[in-house]
CSV table of C-alpha atoms in Angstrom, one decimal:
chain,number,residue,atom,x,y,z
A,39,UNK,CA,14.8,4.3,-38.0
A,40,UNK,CA,15.4,1.2,-35.9
A,41,UNK,CA,19.1,2.2,-35.4
A,42,UNK,CA,18.0,5.7,-34.3
A,43,UNK,CA,15.7,4.2,-31.7
A,44,UNK,CA,18.5,1.9,-30.4
A,45,UNK,CA,20.9,4.8,-30.3
A,46,UNK,CA,18.4,6.8,-28.3
A,47,UNK,CA,17.7,4.0,-25.8
A,48,UNK,CA,21.4,3.2,-25.3
A,49,UNK,CA,22.6,6.8,-25.3
A,50,UNK,CA,24.4,8.5,-22.4
A,51,UNK,CA,22.2,11.5,-22.9
A,52,UNK,CA,19.1,9.5,-22.0
A,53,UNK,CA,20.9,8.4,-18.8
A,54,UNK,CA,21.8,12.0,-17.8
A,55,UNK,CA,18.3,13.2,-18.7
A,56,UNK,CA,16.7,10.4,-16.5
A,57,UNK,CA,19.0,11.2,-13.6
A,58,UNK,CA,18.3,14.9,-13.9
A,59,UNK,CA,14.5,14.3,-14.1
A,60,UNK,CA,14.8,12.0,-11.0
A,61,UNK,CA,16.5,14.7,-9.0
A,62,UNK,CA,13.9,17.3,-10.0
A,63,UNK,CA,11.1,14.8,-9.2
A,64,UNK,CA,12.6,14.1,-5.7
A,65,UNK,CA,13.0,17.8,-5.0
A,66,UNK,CA,9.4,18.6,-6.1
A,67,UNK,CA,8.0,15.7,-4.2
A,68,UNK,CA,9.9,16.7,-1.0
A,69,UNK,CA,8.5,20.3,-1.2
A,70,UNK,CA,5.0,18.9,-2.0
A,71,UNK,CA,5.0,16.8,1.2
A,72,UNK,CA,4.6,20.1,3.2
A,73,UNK,CA,1.1,20.5,1.8
A,74,UNK,CA,-0.1,17.1,0.7
A,75,UNK,CA,1.5,14.5,3.0
A,76,UNK,CA,3.8,11.7,2.1
A,77,UNK,CA,1.3,9.1,0.9
A,78,UNK,CA,-0.5,11.4,-1.5
A,79,UNK,CA,2.8,12.7,-2.8
A,80,UNK,CA,3.9,9.1,-3.4
A,81,UNK,CA,0.9,8.4,-5.5
A,82,UNK,CA,1.0,11.6,-7.6
A,83,UNK,CA,4.8,11.9,-8.1
A,84,UNK,CA,6.4,8.6,-7.7
A,85,UNK,CA,3.8,5.9,-8.3
A,86,UNK,CA,2.6,7.3,-11.7
A,87,UNK,CA,3.8,7.6,-15.3
A,88,UNK,CA,3.2,11.3,-15.3
A,89,UNK,CA,2.6,14.2,-12.8
A,90,UNK,CA,-0.8,15.6,-13.8
A,91,UNK,CA,-2.3,19.0,-13.6
A,92,UNK,CA,-4.7,19.8,-12.0
A,93,UNK,CA,-4.0,17.0,-9.5
A,94,UNK,CA,-7.5,16.5,-8.1
A,95,UNK,CA,-9.6,16.7,-11.3
A,96,UNK,CA,-11.6,13.7,-12.5
A,97,UNK,CA,-11.9,15.1,-16.0
A,98,UNK,CA,-9.3,16.5,-18.4
A,99,UNK,CA,-5.7,16.6,-17.0
A,100,UNK,CA,-2.4,17.7,-18.6
A,101,UNK,CA,0.8,15.7,-18.0
A,102,UNK,CA,3.4,18.3,-16.8
A,103,UNK,CA,6.4,16.1,-15.9
A,104,UNK,CA,7.4,12.5,-16.1
A,105,UNK,CA,6.5,10.5,-13.0
A,106,UNK,CA,8.5,8.0,-11.0
A,107,UNK,CA,7.4,4.9,-12.9
A,108,UNK,CA,8.4,6.5,-16.3
A,109,UNK,CA,11.8,7.8,-15.1
A,110,UNK,CA,12.7,4.6,-13.3
A,111,UNK,CA,11.5,2.4,-16.2
A,112,UNK,CA,13.5,4.4,-18.8
A,113,UNK,CA,16.5,4.3,-16.6
A,114,UNK,CA,16.3,0.6,-16.2
A,115,UNK,CA,15.8,0.0,-19.9
A,116,UNK,CA,18.7,2.4,-20.7
A,117,UNK,CA,21.0,0.6,-18.3
A,118,UNK,CA,20.2,-2.9,-19.6
A,119,UNK,CA,20.3,-1.9,-23.3
A,120,UNK,CA,23.6,0.1,-22.9
A,121,UNK,CA,25.2,-2.8,-21.0
A,122,UNK,CA,24.2,-5.4,-23.7
A,123,UNK,CA,25.3,-3.2,-26.6
A,124,UNK,CA,28.6,-1.6,-25.4
A,125,UNK,CA,30.3,-3.8,-22.9
A,126,UNK,CA,32.4,-6.8,-23.9
A,127,UNK,CA,31.5,-10.2,-22.3
A,128,UNK,CA,35.1,-11.1,-21.2
A,129,UNK,CA,36.6,-12.0,-17.9
A,130,UNK,CA,38.4,-8.7,-17.8
A,131,UNK,CA,35.0,-7.0,-17.6
A,132,UNK,CA,33.6,-9.4,-14.9
A,133,UNK,CA,33.6,-6.6,-12.2
A,134,UNK,CA,31.8,-4.2,-14.5
A,135,UNK,CA,29.2,-6.9,-15.4
A,136,UNK,CA,28.6,-7.7,-11.7
A,137,UNK,CA,28.3,-4.0,-10.8
A,138,UNK,CA,25.7,-3.3,-13.5
A,139,UNK,CA,23.8,-6.5,-12.7
A,140,UNK,CA,23.6,-5.3,-9.1
A,141,UNK,CA,22.3,-1.9,-10.2
A,142,UNK,CA,19.7,-3.6,-12.4
A,143,UNK,CA,18.5,-5.8,-9.6
A,144,UNK,CA,18.3,-2.8,-7.3
A,145,UNK,CA,16.2,-0.8,-9.8
A,146,UNK,CA,13.9,-3.8,-10.6
A,147,UNK,CA,13.6,-4.7,-6.9
A,148,UNK,CA,12.5,-1.1,-6.1
A,149,UNK,CA,9.9,-1.3,-8.9
A,150,UNK,CA,8.5,-4.7,-7.8
A,151,UNK,CA,8.4,-3.4,-4.2
A,152,UNK,CA,6.4,-0.4,-5.2
A,153,UNK,CA,4.0,-2.5,-7.3
A,154,UNK,CA,3.4,-5.5,-5.0
A,155,UNK,CA,4.4,-4.6,-1.5
A,156,UNK,CA,1.4,-4.2,0.9
A,157,UNK,CA,1.5,-2.3,4.2
A,158,UNK,CA,-1.1,-2.6,6.9
A,159,UNK,CA,-1.5,-2.5,10.7
A,160,UNK,CA,-2.7,-4.8,13.4
A,161,UNK,CA,-4.0,-3.2,16.6
A,162,UNK,CA,-4.2,-5.6,19.6
A,163,UNK,CA,-5.2,-5.1,23.2
A,164,UNK,CA,-4.0,-7.5,25.9
A,165,UNK,CA,-5.4,-11.0,25.3
A,166,UNK,CA,-6.9,-10.1,21.9
A,167,UNK,CA,-6.4,-12.3,19.0
A,168,UNK,CA,-6.7,-11.4,15.3
A,169,UNK,CA,-6.3,-13.1,12.0
A,170,UNK,CA,-6.4,-10.0,9.9
A,171,UNK,CA,-4.6,-6.7,9.5
A,172,UNK,CA,-6.1,-3.4,8.4
A,173,UNK,CA,-5.1,-0.8,5.8
A,174,UNK,CA,-6.0,2.6,7.3
A,175,UNK,CA,-5.4,4.4,3.9
A,176,UNK,CA,-8.0,2.4,2.0
A,177,UNK,CA,-11.6,1.5,2.9
A,178,UNK,CA,-14.0,-1.2,1.9
A,179,UNK,CA,-17.7,-1.8,2.1
A,180,UNK,CA,-18.3,-5.0,3.9
A,181,UNK,CA,-21.6,-6.8,3.1
A,182,UNK,CA,-22.0,-9.5,5.7
A,183,UNK,CA,-24.4,-12.4,5.7
A,184,UNK,CA,-24.9,-13.2,9.4
A,185,UNK,CA,-27.6,-15.8,9.0
A,186,UNK,CA,-25.4,-18.8,9.8
A,187,UNK,CA,-24.7,-18.8,13.6
A,188,UNK,CA,-21.4,-20.6,13.1
A,189,UNK,CA,-19.7,-18.1,10.7
A,190,UNK,CA,-20.2,-14.9,8.7
A,191,UNK,CA,-19.9,-14.7,4.9
A,192,UNK,CA,-18.3,-11.4,4.1
A,193,UNK,CA,-18.3,-9.8,0.6
A,194,UNK,CA,-15.9,-6.8,0.6
A,195,UNK,CA,-16.3,-4.1,-2.0
A,196,UNK,CA,-13.1,-1.9,-2.3
A,197,UNK,CA,-13.4,1.8,-2.0
A,198,UNK,CA,-11.9,2.3,-5.5
A,199,UNK,CA,-14.8,0.2,-7.0
A,200,UNK,CA,-17.4,2.3,-5.2
A,201,UNK,CA,-15.8,5.4,-6.6
A,202,UNK,CA,-15.6,4.3,-10.2
A,203,UNK,CA,-18.6,1.9,-10.6
A,204,UNK,CA,-22.3,2.7,-10.4
A,205,UNK,CA,-23.7,-0.8,-10.0
A,206,UNK,CA,-21.8,-3.5,-8.1
A,207,UNK,CA,-22.8,-7.2,-8.6
A,208,UNK,CA,-21.3,-10.3,-7.0
A,209,UNK,CA,-22.3,-14.0,-7.2
A,210,UNK,CA,-22.5,-14.2,-3.4
A,211,UNK,CA,-25.0,-11.4,-3.2
A,212,UNK,CA,-28.7,-11.8,-4.2
A,213,UNK,CA,-29.0,-8.1,-4.8
A,214,UNK,CA,-27.2,-5.2,-6.6
A,215,UNK,CA,-25.4,-2.5,-4.7
A,216,UNK,CA,-26.1,0.7,-6.6
A,217,UNK,CA,-23.8,3.6,-5.7
A,218,UNK,CA,-25.9,6.8,-5.6
A,219,UNK,CA,-23.2,9.1,-4.0
A,220,UNK,CA,-19.6,8.7,-3.0
A,221,UNK,CA,-17.5,11.1,-0.8
A,222,UNK,CA,-13.8,10.5,-0.4
A,223,UNK,CA,-13.9,12.7,2.7
A,224,UNK,CA,-16.9,14.0,4.6
A,225,UNK,CA,-18.5,15.2,7.8
A,226,UNK,CA,-21.7,13.7,9.2
A,227,UNK,CA,-24.2,15.8,11.1
A,228,UNK,CA,-27.6,15.2,12.6
A,229,UNK,CA,-30.2,16.5,10.2
A,230,UNK,CA,-32.4,19.4,11.3
A,231,UNK,CA,-35.9,18.2,12.0
A,232,UNK,CA,-37.3,21.6,11.1
A,233,UNK,CA,-36.4,21.0,7.5
A,234,UNK,CA,-33.9,23.9,7.4
A,235,UNK,CA,-30.3,23.2,6.4
A,236,UNK,CA,-28.9,20.0,4.9
A,237,UNK,CA,-31.2,17.0,4.8
A,238,UNK,CA,-30.6,13.3,4.8
A,239,UNK,CA,-29.8,11.6,1.5
A,240,UNK,CA,-30.7,8.1,2.6
A,241,UNK,CA,-34.0,6.7,3.7
A,242,UNK,CA,-33.1,3.6,5.7
A,243,UNK,CA,-31.1,2.9,8.8
A,244,UNK,CA,-29.1,5.6,10.6
A,245,UNK,CA,-28.7,7.6,7.4
A,246,UNK,CA,-32.3,8.6,7.5
A,247,UNK,CA,-31.4,11.1,10.3
A,248,UNK,CA,-28.0,12.1,9.1
A,249,UNK,CA,-26.8,14.7,6.6
A,250,UNK,CA,-23.5,14.6,4.8
A,251,UNK,CA,-21.1,17.5,4.3
A,252,UNK,CA,-18.5,16.8,1.6
A,253,UNK,CA,-14.9,17.9,2.4
A,254,UNK,CA,-11.7,18.1,0.5
A,255,UNK,CA,-9.6,15.0,0.8
A,256,UNK,CA,-7.3,15.1,3.9
A,257,UNK,CA,-3.6,15.0,3.0
A,258,UNK,CA,-1.7,15.8,6.3
A,259,UNK,CA,-0.1,12.7,8.0
A,260,UNK,CA,-2.2,13.3,11.2
A,261,UNK,CA,-5.5,13.6,9.4
A,262,UNK,CA,-7.9,10.9,8.5
A,263,UNK,CA,-10.4,10.8,5.7
A,264,UNK,CA,-14.0,9.9,6.5
A,265,UNK,CA,-15.2,7.8,3.5
A,266,UNK,CA,-18.9,7.9,3.0
A,267,UNK,CA,-21.2,6.4,0.4
A,268,UNK,CA,-24.9,6.3,-0.3
A,269,UNK,CA,-26.0,3.0,-1.7
A,270,UNK,CA,-29.2,1.5,-2.8
A,271,UNK,CA,-30.0,-2.2,-2.3
A,272,UNK,CA,-31.8,-3.6,-5.4
A,273,UNK,CA,-32.8,-7.3,-5.2
A,274,UNK,CA,-32.1,-9.5,-8.2
A,275,UNK,CA,-33.7,-12.7,-9.4
A,276,UNK,CA,-30.7,-15.1,-9.6
A,277,UNK,CA,-32.4,-17.2,-12.2
A,278,UNK,CA,-33.7,-14.6,-14.7
A,279,UNK,CA,-31.5,-11.6,-13.7
A,280,UNK,CA,-34.6,-9.4,-13.3
A,281,UNK,CA,-34.5,-6.8,-10.6
A,282,UNK,CA,-37.2,-6.4,-7.8
A,283,UNK,CA,-38.4,-3.4,-5.9
A,284,UNK,CA,-35.6,-1.5,-4.1
A,285,UNK,CA,-35.0,-2.1,-0.4
A,286,UNK,CA,-34.1,1.6,0.1
A,287,UNK,CA,-31.0,3.7,0.2
A,288,UNK,CA,-28.4,3.4,3.0
A,289,UNK,CA,-25.7,5.7,4.3
A,290,UNK,CA,-22.4,3.8,5.0
A,291,UNK,CA,-19.5,5.7,6.5
A,292,UNK,CA,-16.3,5.4,8.6
A,293,UNK,CA,-18.0,7.7,11.1
A,294,UNK,CA,-20.8,5.2,11.9
A,295,UNK,CA,-19.6,3.0,14.6
A,296,UNK,CA,-22.0,0.0,14.3
A,297,UNK,CA,-23.1,-2.0,11.3
A,298,UNK,CA,-26.6,-1.5,9.8
A,299,UNK,CA,-28.9,-4.5,9.4
A,300,UNK,CA,-31.6,-5.5,6.9
A,301,UNK,CA,-33.3,-8.7,5.8
A,302,UNK,CA,-33.9,-10.3,2.5
A,303,UNK,CA,-34.9,-13.8,1.4
A,304,UNK,CA,-34.9,-15.0,5.1
A,305,UNK,CA,-31.3,-13.9,5.4
A,306,UNK,CA,-29.9,-11.2,7.7
A,307,UNK,CA,-27.4,-8.8,6.2
A,308,UNK,CA,-25.1,-6.1,7.7
A,309,UNK,CA,-23.5,-3.1,6.0
A,310,UNK,CA,-20.4,-1.5,7.3
A,311,UNK,CA,-17.7,0.8,5.9
A,312,UNK,CA,-14.4,-0.1,7.4
A,313,UNK,CA,-10.6,-0.1,6.7
A,314,UNK,CA,-9.6,-2.7,4.1
A,315,UNK,CA,-8.8,-6.0,5.8
A,316,UNK,CA,-6.2,-8.6,4.8
A,317,UNK,CA,-7.0,-12.0,6.3
A,318,UNK,CA,-4.4,-14.5,7.1
A,319,UNK,CA,-4.4,-18.3,7.7
A,320,UNK,CA,-3.0,-17.8,11.2
A,321,UNK,CA,-3.7,-15.6,14.2
A,322,UNK,CA,-1.7,-13.3,16.4
A,323,UNK,CA,-2.5,-12.9,20.1
A,324,UNK,CA,-1.1,-10.2,22.3
A,325,UNK,CA,0.1,-11.6,25.6
A,326,UNK,CA,1.8,-8.6,27.1
A,327,UNK,CA,2.8,-5.1,26.0
A,328,UNK,CA,5.6,-3.2,27.8
A,329,UNK,CA,6.4,0.5,27.5
A,330,UNK,CA,9.5,1.8,29.2
A,331,UNK,CA,10.3,5.5,29.5
A,332,UNK,CA,13.4,7.5,30.3
A,333,UNK,CA,13.4,8.5,34.0
A,334,UNK,CA,11.5,11.7,34.6
A,335,UNK,CA,10.3,12.1,31.1
A,336,UNK,CA,7.5,10.8,28.8
A,337,UNK,CA,10.1,9.9,26.0
A,338,UNK,CA,9.8,6.2,25.1
A,339,UNK,CA,13.0,4.2,25.9
A,340,UNK,CA,11.7,0.8,24.7
A,341,UNK,CA,8.3,-0.7,23.8
A,342,UNK,CA,7.8,-4.3,23.0
A,343,UNK,CA,5.0,-6.8,22.4
A,344,UNK,CA,5.0,-10.5,23.5
A,345,UNK,CA,2.7,-12.3,21.0
A,346,UNK,CA,1.6,-15.8,20.4
A,347,UNK,CA,1.6,-17.0,16.8
A,348,UNK,CA,-0.9,-19.9,16.1
A,349,UNK,CA,-1.1,-21.5,12.7
A,350,UNK,CA,-3.3,-24.7,12.7
A,351,UNK,CA,-2.4,-25.6,9.1
A,352,UNK,CA,1.3,-25.9,10.0
A,353,UNK,CA,0.8,-27.0,13.6
A,354,UNK,CA,2.7,-23.9,14.8
A,355,UNK,CA,2.2,-22.3,18.2
A,356,UNK,CA,5.0,-20.2,19.6
A,357,UNK,CA,5.6,-17.0,21.6
A,358,UNK,CA,7.6,-14.2,20.0
A,359,UNK,CA,8.9,-11.0,21.4
A,360,UNK,CA,8.6,-8.2,18.9
A,361,UNK,CA,10.4,-4.9,19.6
A,362,UNK,CA,12.3,-2.2,17.7
A,363,UNK,CA,14.5,-3.6,14.9
A,364,UNK,CA,13.6,-7.2,15.9
A,365,UNK,CA,10.4,-8.0,13.8
A,366,UNK,CA,8.5,-11.2,13.5
A,367,UNK,CA,8.8,-12.8,10.0
A,368,UNK,CA,6.3,-15.5,9.1
A,369,UNK,CA,4.4,-16.6,6.0
A,370,UNK,CA,6.0,-14.0,3.8
A,371,UNK,CA,5.0,-11.1,6.0
A,372,UNK,CA,7.0,-9.1,8.5
A,373,UNK,CA,5.5,-7.7,11.8
A,374,UNK,CA,7.2,-4.6,13.1
A,375,UNK,CA,6.6,-2.9,16.5
A,376,UNK,CA,5.3,0.4,15.1
A,377,UNK,CA,3.5,2.1,17.9
A,378,UNK,CA,1.0,1.9,20.8
A,379,UNK,CA,-2.1,3.5,22.1
A,380,UNK,CA,-1.5,6.7,24.2
A,381,UNK,CA,-2.8,5.0,27.4
A,382,UNK,CA,-0.7,1.9,26.7
A,383,UNK,CA,-4.0,-0.1,26.3
A,384,UNK,CA,-3.0,-1.5,22.9
A,385,UNK,CA,-0.1,-2.2,20.7
A,386,UNK,CA,0.2,-1.4,17.0
A,387,UNK,CA,2.1,-3.8,14.7
A,388,UNK,CA,3.0,-2.8,11.2
A,389,UNK,CA,2.5,-5.7,8.8
A,390,UNK,CA,4.5,-5.6,5.6
A,391,UNK,CA,4.2,-8.1,2.7
A,392,UNK,CA,7.1,-7.5,0.3
A,393,UNK,CA,7.9,-10.3,-2.1
A,394,UNK,CA,11.1,-8.6,-3.2
A,395,UNK,CA,12.5,-7.6,0.2
A,396,UNK,CA,15.7,-9.6,-0.5
A,397,UNK,CA,16.5,-7.6,-3.7
A,398,UNK,CA,18.4,-4.7,-2.0
A,399,UNK,CA,20.6,-7.1,0.0
A,400,UNK,CA,21.4,-9.2,-3.1
A,401,UNK,CA,22.0,-6.1,-5.1
A,402,UNK,CA,24.4,-4.6,-2.6
A,403,UNK,CA,26.4,-7.9,-2.3
A,404,UNK,CA,26.7,-8.2,-6.1
A,405,UNK,CA,27.7,-4.5,-6.5
A,406,UNK,CA,30.3,-4.8,-3.7
A,407,UNK,CA,31.7,-8.0,-5.3
A,408,UNK,CA,31.9,-6.3,-8.7
A,409,UNK,CA,33.7,-3.3,-7.4
A,410,UNK,CA,36.1,-5.5,-5.4
A,411,UNK,CA,36.9,-7.6,-8.4
A,412,UNK,CA,37.3,-4.6,-10.7
A,413,UNK,CA,39.6,-2.7,-8.3
A,414,UNK,CA,41.6,-5.9,-7.5
A,415,UNK,CA,42.1,-6.5,-11.2
A,416,UNK,CA,43.5,-3.0,-11.8
A,417,UNK,CA,45.6,-3.2,-8.6
A,418,UNK,CA,47.2,-6.4,-9.7
A,419,UNK,CA,47.8,-5.0,-13.2
A,420,UNK,CA,49.4,-1.9,-11.8
A,421,UNK,CA,51.6,-3.9,-9.5
A,422,UNK,CA,52.8,-6.1,-12.4
A,423,UNK,CA,53.6,-3.0,-14.5
A,424,UNK,CA,55.5,-1.4,-11.7
A,425,UNK,CA,57.6,-4.5,-11.0
A,426,UNK,CA,58.3,-4.7,-14.8
A,427,UNK,CA,59.4,-1.1,-14.9
A,428,UNK,CA,61.7,-1.5,-11.9
A,429,UNK,CA,63.3,-4.7,-13.3
């Protein structure tokens, strides 16, 4: 039985099957982008073990095709196992060893990039400084203790936790956050005072005058989901764990511009649904944004941002010009010039944290070296045999 499993893992048939499945998956994912957008297609087709049907159901689903993780993982295992089993570890095979090692590094690097890379954006106006970037594809509920005038204590609850968990507790909060309703996309409307039509589903704050219309999740690249949740604040006795009378239900949503405030135990708290933030130990300040256009057109010719990087922990303070194909790299993150506000009032920097960004470069160098060694070895052997034949 063990030999059959080894034969299957190292077989050329498995390699061909994985390559064929990868081609079909890429083709299906490309067609799906027309209707669902690139990010949703990445999650359903390439960042999963299986492609499931129906795709949006929370209940029973059927796997209809292997996903990107499964195909890539099997291909990586097959490549390593076949190389270890079949190839001879001799100097004559050095070129083949290097070529396969480069392919393994490339596949593994792609997997690590997909698992651990984080993309976010930093929007800056002239003179503005920020020490965080925002992920516009994921939201978080920020519960902020504003009692101390010198600083705010922020407890961030990820959108995924609000969707999957009914009661959220945290040591920094003297109350429970009970999720009564969650909408991955919605539309907010002022409730009809006459009592006709949709009515509010919250009884505190702005939500007491607002009704919620659930919508299908937006998938197009130019569409944005409006994440909304209805939460109940239930105080907790930190000593005994007993709960007190509820402080009411609150509507938190992307569509609400300002935070909502309440008080408990002589502390002032704020609730706000916002894009997920990634804080950094340094700050970026926009000094100047320039946008050049081709004469007589609105087509951008060049746009660039002059920023100041300040890191007190490392005693770093320097000005950097960020423009197309010339990013700023610092602290394991890369800042690209990604876009700008339509009226040129702000710049948008894409912030990428990719711990395996060197893997493709290393893999290409190793593959090139392996191919060069292999071809050189055969070329030298061919030349020797030809000289011998002529002699």
